[in-house]
PDB file of C-alpha atoms in Angstrom:
ATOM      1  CA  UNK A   1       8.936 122.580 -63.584  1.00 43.00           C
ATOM      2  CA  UNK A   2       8.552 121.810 -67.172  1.00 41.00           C
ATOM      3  CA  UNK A   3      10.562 120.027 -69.280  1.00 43.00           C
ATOM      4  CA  UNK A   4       8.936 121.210 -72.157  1.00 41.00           C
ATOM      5  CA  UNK A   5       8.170 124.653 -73.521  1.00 39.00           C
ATOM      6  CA  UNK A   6       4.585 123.846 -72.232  1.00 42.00           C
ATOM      7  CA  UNK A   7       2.953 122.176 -69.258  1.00 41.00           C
ATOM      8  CA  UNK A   8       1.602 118.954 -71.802  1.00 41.00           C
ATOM      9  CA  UNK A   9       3.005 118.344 -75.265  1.00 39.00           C
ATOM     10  CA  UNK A  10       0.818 118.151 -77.787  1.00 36.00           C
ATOM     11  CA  UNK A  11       2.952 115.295 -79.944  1.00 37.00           C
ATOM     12  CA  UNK A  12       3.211 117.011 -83.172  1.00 37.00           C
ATOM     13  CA  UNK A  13       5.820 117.590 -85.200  1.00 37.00           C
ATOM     14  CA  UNK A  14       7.795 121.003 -85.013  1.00 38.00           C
ATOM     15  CA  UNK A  15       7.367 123.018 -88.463  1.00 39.00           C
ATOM     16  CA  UNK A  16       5.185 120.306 -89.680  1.00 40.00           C
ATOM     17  CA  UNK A  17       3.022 120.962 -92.421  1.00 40.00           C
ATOM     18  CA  UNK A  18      -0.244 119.387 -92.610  1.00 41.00           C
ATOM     19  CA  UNK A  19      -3.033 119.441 -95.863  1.00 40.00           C
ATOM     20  CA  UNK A  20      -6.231 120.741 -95.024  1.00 40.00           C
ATOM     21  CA  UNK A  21      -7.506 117.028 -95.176  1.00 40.00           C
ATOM     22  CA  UNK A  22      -4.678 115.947 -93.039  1.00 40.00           C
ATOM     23  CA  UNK A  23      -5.831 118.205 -90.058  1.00 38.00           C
ATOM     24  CA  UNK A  24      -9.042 117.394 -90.990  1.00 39.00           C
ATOM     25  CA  UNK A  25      -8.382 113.732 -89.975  1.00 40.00           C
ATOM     26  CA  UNK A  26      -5.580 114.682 -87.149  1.00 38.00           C
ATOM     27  CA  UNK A  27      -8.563 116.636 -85.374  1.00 43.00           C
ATOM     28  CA  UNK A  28     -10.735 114.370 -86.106  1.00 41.00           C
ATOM     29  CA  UNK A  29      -8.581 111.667 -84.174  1.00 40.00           C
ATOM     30  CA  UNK A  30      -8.261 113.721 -81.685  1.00 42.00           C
ATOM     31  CA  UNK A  31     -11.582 114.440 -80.787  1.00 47.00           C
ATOM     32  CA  UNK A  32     -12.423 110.606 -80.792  1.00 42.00           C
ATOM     33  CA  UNK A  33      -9.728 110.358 -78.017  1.00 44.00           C
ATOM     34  CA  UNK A  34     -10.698 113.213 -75.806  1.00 47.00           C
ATOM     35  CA  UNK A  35     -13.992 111.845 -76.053  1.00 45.00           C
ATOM     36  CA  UNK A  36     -13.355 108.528 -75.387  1.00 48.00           C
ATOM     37  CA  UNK A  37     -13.641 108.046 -71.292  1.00 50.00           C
ATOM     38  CA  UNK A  38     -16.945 110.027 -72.065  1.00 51.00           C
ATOM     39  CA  UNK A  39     -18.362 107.715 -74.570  1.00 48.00           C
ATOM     40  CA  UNK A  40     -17.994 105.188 -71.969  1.00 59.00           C
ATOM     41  CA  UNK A  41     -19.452 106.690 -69.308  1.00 79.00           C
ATOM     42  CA  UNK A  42     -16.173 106.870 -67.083  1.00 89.00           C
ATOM     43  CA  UNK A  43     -15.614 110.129 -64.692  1.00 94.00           C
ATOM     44  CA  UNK A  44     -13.125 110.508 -62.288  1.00 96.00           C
ATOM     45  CA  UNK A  45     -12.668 112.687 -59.835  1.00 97.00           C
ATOM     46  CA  UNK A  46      -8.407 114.469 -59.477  1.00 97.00           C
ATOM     47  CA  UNK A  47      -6.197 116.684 -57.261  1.00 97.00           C
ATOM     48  CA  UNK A  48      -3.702 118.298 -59.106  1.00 97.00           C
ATOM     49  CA  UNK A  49      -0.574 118.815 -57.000  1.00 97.00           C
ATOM     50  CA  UNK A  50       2.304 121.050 -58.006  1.00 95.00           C
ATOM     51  CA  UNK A  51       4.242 124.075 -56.460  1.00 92.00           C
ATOM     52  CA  UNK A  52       4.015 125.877 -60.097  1.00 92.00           C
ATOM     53  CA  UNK A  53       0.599 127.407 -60.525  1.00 93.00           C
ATOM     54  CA  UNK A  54       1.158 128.177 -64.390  1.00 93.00           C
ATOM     55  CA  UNK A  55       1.658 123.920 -64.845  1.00 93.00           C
ATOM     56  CA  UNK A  56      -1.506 123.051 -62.683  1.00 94.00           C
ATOM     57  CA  UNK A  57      -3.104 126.201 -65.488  1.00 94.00           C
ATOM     58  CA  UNK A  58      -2.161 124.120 -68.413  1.00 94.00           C
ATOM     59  CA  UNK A  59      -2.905 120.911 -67.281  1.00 95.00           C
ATOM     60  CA  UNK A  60      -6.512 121.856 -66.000  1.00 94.00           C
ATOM     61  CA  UNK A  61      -7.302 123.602 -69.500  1.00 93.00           C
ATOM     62  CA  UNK A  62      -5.999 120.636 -70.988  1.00 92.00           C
ATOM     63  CA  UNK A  63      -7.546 117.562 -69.521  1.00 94.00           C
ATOM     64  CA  UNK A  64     -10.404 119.567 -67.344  1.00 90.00           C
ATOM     65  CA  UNK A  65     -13.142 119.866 -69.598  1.00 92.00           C
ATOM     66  CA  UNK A  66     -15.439 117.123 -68.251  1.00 91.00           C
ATOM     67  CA  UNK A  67     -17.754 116.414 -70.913  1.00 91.00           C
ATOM     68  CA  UNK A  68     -14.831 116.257 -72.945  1.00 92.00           C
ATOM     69  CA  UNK A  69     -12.255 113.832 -71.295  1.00 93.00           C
ATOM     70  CA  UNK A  70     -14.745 112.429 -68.412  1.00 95.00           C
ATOM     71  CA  UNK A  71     -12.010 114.626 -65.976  1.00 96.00           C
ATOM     72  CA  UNK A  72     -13.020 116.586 -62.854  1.00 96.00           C
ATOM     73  CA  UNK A  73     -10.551 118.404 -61.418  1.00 96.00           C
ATOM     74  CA  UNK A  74     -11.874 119.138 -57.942  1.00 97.00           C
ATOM     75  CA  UNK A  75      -8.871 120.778 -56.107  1.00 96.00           C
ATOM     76  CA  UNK A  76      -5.092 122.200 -56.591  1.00 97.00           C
ATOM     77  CA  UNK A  77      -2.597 122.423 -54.199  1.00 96.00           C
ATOM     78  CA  UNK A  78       0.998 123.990 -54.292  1.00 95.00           C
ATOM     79  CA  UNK A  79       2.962 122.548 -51.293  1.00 94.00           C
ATOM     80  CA  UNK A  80       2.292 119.178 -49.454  1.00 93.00           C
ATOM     81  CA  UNK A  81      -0.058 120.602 -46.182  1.00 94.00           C
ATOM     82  CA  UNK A  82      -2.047 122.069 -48.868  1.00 96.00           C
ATOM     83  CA  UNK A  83      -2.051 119.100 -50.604  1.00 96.00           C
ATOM     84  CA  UNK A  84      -3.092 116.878 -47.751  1.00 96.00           C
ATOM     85  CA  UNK A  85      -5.472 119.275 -47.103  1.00 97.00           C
ATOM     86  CA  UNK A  86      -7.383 119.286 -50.429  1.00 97.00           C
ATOM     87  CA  UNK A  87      -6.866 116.058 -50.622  1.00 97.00           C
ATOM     88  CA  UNK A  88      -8.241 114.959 -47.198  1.00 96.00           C
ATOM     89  CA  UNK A  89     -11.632 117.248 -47.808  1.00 97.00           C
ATOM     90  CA  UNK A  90     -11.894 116.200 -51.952  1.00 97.00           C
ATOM     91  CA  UNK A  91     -11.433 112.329 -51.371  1.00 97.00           C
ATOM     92  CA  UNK A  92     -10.208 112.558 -55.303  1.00 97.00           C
ATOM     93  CA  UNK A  93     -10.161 108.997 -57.338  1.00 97.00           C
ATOM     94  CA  UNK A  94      -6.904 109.828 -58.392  1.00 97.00           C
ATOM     95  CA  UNK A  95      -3.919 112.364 -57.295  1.00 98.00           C
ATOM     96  CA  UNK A  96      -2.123 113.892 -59.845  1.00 98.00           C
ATOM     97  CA  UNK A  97       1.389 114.433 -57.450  1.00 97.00           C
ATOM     98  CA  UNK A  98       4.712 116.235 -58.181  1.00 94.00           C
ATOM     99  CA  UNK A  99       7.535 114.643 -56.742  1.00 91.00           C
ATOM    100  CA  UNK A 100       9.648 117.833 -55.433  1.00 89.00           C
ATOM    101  CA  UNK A 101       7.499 120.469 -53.637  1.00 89.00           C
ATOM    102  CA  UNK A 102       7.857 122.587 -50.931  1.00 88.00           C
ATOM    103  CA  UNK A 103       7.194 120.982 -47.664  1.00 86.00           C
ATOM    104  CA  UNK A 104       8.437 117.393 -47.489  1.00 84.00           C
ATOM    105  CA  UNK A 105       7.996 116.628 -51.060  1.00 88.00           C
ATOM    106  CA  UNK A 106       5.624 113.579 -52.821  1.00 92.00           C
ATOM    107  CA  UNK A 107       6.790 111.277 -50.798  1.00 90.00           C
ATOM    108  CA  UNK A 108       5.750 113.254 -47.228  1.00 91.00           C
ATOM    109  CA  UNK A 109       2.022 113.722 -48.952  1.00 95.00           C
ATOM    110  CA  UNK A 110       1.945 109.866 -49.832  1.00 94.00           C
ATOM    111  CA  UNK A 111       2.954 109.203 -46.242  1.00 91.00           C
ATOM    112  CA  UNK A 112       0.201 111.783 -44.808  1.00 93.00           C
ATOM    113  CA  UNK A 113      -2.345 110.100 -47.069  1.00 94.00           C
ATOM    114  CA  UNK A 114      -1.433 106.573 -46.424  1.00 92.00           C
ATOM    115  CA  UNK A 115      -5.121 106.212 -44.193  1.00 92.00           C
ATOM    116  CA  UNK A 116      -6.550 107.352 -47.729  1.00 94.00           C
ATOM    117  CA  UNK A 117      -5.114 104.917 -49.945  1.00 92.00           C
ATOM    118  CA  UNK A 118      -5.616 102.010 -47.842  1.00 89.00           C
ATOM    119  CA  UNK A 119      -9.057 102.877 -47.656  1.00 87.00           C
ATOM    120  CA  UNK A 120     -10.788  99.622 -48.775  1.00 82.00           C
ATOM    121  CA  UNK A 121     -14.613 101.442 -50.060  1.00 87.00           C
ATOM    122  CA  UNK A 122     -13.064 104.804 -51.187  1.00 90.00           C
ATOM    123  CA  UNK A 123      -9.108 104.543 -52.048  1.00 93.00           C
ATOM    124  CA  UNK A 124      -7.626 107.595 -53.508  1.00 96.00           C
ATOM    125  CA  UNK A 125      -4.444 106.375 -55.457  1.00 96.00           C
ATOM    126  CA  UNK A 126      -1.678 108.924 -56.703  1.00 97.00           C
ATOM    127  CA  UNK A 127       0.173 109.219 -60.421  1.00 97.00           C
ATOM    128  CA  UNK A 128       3.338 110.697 -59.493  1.00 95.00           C
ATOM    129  CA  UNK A 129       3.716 113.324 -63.001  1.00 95.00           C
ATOM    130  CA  UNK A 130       6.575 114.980 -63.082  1.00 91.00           C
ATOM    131  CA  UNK A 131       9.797 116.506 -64.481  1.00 88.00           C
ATOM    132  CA  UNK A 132      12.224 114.689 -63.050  1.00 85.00           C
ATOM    133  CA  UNK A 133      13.441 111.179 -64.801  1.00 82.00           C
ATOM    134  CA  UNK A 134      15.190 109.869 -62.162  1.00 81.00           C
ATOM    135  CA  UNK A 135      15.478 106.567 -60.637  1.00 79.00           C
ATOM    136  CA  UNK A 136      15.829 107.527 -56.894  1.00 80.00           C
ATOM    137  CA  UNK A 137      12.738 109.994 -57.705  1.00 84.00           C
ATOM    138  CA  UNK A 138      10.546 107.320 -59.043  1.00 85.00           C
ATOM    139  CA  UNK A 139      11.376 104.217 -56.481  1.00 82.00           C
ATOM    140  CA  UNK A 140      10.649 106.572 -54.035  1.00 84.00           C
ATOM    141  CA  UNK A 141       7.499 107.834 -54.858  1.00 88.00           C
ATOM    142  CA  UNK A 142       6.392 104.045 -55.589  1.00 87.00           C
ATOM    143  CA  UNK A 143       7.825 102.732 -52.248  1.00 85.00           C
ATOM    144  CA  UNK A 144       5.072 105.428 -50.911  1.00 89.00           C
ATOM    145  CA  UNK A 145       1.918 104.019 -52.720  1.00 91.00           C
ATOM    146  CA  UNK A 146       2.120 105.488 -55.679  1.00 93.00           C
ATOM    147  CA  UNK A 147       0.729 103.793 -58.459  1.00 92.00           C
ATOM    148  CA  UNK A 148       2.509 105.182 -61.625  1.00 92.00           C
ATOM    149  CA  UNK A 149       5.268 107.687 -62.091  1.00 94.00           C
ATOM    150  CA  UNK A 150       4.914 109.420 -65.755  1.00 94.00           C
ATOM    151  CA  UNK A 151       7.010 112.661 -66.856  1.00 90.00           C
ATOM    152  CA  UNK A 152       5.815 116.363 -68.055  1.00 89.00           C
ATOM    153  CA  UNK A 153       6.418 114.969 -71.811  1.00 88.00           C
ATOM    154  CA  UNK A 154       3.437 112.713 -71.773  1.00 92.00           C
ATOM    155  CA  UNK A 155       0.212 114.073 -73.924  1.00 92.00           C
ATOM    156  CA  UNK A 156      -3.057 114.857 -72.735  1.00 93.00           C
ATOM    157  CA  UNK A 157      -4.885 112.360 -74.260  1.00 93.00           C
ATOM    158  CA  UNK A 158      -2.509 109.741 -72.771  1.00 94.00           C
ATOM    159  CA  UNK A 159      -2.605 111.650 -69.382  1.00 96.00           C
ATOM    160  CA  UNK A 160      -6.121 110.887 -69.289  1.00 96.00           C
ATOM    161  CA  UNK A 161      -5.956 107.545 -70.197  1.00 95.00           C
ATOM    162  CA  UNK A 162      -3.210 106.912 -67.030  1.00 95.00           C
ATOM    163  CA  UNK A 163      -5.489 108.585 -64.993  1.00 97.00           C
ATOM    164  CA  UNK A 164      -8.694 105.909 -65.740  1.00 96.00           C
ATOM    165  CA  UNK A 165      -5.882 103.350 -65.449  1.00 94.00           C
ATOM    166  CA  UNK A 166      -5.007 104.434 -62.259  1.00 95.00           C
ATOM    167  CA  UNK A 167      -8.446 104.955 -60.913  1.00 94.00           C
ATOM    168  CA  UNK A 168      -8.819 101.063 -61.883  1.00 92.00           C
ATOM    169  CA  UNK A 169      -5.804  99.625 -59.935  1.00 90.00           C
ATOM    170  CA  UNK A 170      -3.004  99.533 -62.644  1.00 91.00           C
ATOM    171  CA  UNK A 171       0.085 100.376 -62.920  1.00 89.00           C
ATOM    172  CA  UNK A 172       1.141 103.193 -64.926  1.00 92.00           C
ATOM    173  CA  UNK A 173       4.704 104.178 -65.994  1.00 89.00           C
ATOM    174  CA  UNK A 174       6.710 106.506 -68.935  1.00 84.00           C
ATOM    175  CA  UNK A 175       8.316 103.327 -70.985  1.00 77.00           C
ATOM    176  CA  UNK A 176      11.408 104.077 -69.862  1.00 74.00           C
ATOM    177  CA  UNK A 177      10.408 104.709 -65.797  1.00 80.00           C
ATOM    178  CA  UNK A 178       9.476 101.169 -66.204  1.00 72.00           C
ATOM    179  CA  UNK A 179      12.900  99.654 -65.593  1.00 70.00           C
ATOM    180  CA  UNK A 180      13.587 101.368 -63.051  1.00 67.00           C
ATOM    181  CA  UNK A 181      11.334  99.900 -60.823  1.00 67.00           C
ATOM    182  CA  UNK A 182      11.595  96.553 -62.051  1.00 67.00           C
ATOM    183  CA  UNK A 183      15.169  96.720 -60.996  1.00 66.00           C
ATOM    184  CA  UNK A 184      14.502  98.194 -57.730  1.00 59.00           C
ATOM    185  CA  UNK A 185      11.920  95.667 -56.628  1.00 60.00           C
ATOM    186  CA  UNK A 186      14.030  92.423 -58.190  1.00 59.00           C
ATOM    187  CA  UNK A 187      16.631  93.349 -55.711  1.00 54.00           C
ATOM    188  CA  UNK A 188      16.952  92.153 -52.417  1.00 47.00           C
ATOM    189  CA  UNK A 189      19.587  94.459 -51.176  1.00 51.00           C
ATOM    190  CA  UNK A 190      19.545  98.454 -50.369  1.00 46.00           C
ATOM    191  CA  UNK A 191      20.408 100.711 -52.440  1.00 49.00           C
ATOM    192  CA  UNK A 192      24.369 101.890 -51.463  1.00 53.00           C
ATOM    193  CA  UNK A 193      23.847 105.671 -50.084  1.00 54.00           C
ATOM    194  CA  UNK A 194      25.772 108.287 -51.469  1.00 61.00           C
ATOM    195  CA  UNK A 195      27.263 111.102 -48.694  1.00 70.00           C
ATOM    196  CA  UNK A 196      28.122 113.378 -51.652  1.00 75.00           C
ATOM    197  CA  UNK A 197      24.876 112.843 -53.491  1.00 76.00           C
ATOM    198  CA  UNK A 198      22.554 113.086 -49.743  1.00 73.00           C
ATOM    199  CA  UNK A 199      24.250 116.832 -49.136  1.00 80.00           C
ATOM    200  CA  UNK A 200      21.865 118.082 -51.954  1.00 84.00           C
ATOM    201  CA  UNK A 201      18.264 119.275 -52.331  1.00 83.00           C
ATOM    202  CA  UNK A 202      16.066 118.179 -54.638  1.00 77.00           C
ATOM    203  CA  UNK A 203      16.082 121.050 -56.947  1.00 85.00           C
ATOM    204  CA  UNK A 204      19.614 121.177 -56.650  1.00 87.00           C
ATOM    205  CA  UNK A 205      19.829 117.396 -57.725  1.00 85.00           C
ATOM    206  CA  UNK A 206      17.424 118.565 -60.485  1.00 85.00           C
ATOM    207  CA  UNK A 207      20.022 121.335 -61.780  1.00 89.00           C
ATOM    208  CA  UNK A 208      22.903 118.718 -61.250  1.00 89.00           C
ATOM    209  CA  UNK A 209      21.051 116.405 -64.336  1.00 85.00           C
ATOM    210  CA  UNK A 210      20.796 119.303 -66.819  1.00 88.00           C
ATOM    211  CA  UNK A 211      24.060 120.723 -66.406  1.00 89.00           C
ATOM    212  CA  UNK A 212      25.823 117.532 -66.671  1.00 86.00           C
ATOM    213  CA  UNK A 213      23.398 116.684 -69.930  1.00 84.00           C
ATOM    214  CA  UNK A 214      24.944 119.918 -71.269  1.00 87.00           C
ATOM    215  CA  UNK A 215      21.774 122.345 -70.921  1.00 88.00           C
ATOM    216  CA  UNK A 216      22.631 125.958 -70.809  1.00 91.00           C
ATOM    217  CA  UNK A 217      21.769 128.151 -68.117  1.00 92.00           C
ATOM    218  CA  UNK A 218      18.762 129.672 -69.668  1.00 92.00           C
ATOM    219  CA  UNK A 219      17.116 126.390 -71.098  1.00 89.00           C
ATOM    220  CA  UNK A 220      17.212 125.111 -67.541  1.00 89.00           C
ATOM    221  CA  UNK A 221      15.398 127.984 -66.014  1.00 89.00           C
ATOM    222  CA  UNK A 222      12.417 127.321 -68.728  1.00 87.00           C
ATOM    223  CA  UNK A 223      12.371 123.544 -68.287  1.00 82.00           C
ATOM    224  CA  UNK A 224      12.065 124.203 -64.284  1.00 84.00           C
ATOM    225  CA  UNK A 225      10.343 127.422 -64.314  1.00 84.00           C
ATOM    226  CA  UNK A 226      12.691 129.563 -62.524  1.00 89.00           C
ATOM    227  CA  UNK A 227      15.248 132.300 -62.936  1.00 91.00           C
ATOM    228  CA  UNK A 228      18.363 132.180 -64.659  1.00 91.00           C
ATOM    229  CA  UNK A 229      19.672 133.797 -61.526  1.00 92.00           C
ATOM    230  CA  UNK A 230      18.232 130.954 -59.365  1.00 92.00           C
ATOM    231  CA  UNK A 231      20.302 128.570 -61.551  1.00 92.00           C
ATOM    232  CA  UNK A 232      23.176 130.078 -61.287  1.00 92.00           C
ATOM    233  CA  UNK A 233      22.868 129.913 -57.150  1.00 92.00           C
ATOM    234  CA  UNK A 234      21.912 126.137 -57.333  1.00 91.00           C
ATOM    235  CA  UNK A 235      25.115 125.676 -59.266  1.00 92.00           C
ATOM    236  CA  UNK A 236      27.062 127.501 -57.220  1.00 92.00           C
ATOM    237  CA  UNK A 237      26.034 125.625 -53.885  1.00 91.00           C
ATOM    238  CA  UNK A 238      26.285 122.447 -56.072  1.00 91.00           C
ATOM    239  CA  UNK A 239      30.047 123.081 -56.922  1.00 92.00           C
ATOM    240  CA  UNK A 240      30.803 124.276 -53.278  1.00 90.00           C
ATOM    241  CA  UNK A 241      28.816 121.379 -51.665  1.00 88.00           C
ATOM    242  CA  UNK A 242      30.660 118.784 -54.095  1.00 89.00           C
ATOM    243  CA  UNK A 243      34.152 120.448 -53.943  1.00 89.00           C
ATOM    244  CA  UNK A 244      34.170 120.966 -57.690  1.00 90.00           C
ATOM    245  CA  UNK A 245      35.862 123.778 -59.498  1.00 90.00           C
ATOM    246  CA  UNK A 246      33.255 123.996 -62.701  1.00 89.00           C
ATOM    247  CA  UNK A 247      30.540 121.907 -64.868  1.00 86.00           C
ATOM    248  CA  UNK A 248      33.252 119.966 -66.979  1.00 87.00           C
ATOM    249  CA  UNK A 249      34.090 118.618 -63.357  1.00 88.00           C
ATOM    250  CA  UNK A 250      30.201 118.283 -62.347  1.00 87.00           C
ATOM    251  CA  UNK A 251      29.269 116.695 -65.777  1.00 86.00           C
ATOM    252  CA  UNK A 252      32.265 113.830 -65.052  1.00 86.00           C
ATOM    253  CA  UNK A 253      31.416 113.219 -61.439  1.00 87.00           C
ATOM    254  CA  UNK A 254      27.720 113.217 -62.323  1.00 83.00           C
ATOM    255  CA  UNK A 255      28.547 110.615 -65.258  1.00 79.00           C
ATOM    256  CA  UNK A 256      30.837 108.514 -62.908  1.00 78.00           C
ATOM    257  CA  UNK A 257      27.610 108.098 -60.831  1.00 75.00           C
ATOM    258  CA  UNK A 258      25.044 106.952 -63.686  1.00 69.00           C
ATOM    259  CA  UNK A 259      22.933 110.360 -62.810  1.00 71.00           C
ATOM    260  CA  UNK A 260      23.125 111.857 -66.440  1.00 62.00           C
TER     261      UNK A 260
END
């Protein structure tokens, strides 16, 4: 579910070196962050929602510690009725979604929590955080009621900075996300559906990107946390459902469509 080795990047530099005064002052930065929603009082209150359990580990352990980051994570769910469940009994400030899970995906929870985020004395907004970098992904979970869309790349200090952003009312997107929904909303007319595209899943759409952006097998099981024999079958049913013969043909239709 990934797309990173880990659930949160840290930002530093692979093989980096650093003098002992230069992590001195890195750590010292970084403390100043993760205390920063603390030295201003500011708590909130978050669901984290995703179907991987070792992702909702890493984020908890990394943006969890309340007196820390001013974070309370007060429920996890894996699939969307546990999410509405959680969600429903928690009344989080802010719902830290995945946009493919089992059940309906973001979108459905959105939709089964509309009540919630209309709520005018206790809204409970969502920041959609997830793998996927597509533009059909994030219009859709921002069409729901979303109020930001950022990927697995992002760092934990900015996580919970998005989060208190969220909590307030604003808008919170990856740079490049950004466009996407500027483009979406400036337009008047509906986006053209795509039969080919509509016969896949999610995950298989998911597999689909990586393949055509030339990731091997293996590096696409870590990045989505699952087998290498699971990735193989979503290729498979890609080719078959596509009427392709192998990835050189899936990376050129994929191209031909903008999806890369």
């Amino acid at each position: 579910m990934s797309d990173t080795n880990g659930p949160v990047e840290s930002g530093s530099s692979a093989g980096a070196e650093e003098t002992p005064s230069a992590a001195a002052a890195s750590g010292e930065a970084a403390n100043t962050a993760g205390s920063a929603a603390v030295g201003s009082g500011r708590h909130a209150r978050v669901v984290l929602v995703d179907d991987h359990r070792m992702f909702r580990t890493g984020v908890q352990a990394e943006i969890g510690e309340t007196e820390r980051t001013g974070v309370e994570v007060v429920g996890e769910a894996a699939d969307v009725d546990q999410a509405v469940t959680v969600i429903t009994a928690t009344r989080p400030e802010v719902v830290l979604l995945d946009v493919h899970l089992p059940g309906g995906g973001g979108v459905e929870v959105l939709r089964r929590c509309a009540p919630l985020m209309a709520d005018a004395e206790q809204p409970v907004r969502f920041l959609a955080l997830s793998v996927s970098d597509a533009a059909e992904d994030v219009i859709g979970v921002i069409r729901g009621g979303a109020r930001g869309y950022v990927t697995k790349t992002i760092t934990g200090t900015d996580l919970v900075d998005s989060i208190f952003r969220v909590q307030d009312g604003d808008a919170v997107f990856s740079p490049r996300l950004a466009g996407f929904v500027l483009d979406a909303f400036a337009s008047t007319d509906a986006p053209p559906v795509d039969e080919d595209l509509d016969r896949l899943t999610q995950r298989e759409r998911e597999v689909l990107r990586l393949i055509a952006r030339g990731y091997a097998y293996k590096e696409i099981a870590k990045q989505l946390f699952i087998s290498v024999k699971t990735v193989e079958s979503h290729v498979s049913a890609v080719l078959r459902k596509l009427q392709l013969s192998n990835r050189h043909e899936l990376t050129r239709w994929a191209t031909a469509r903008r999806l890369v």
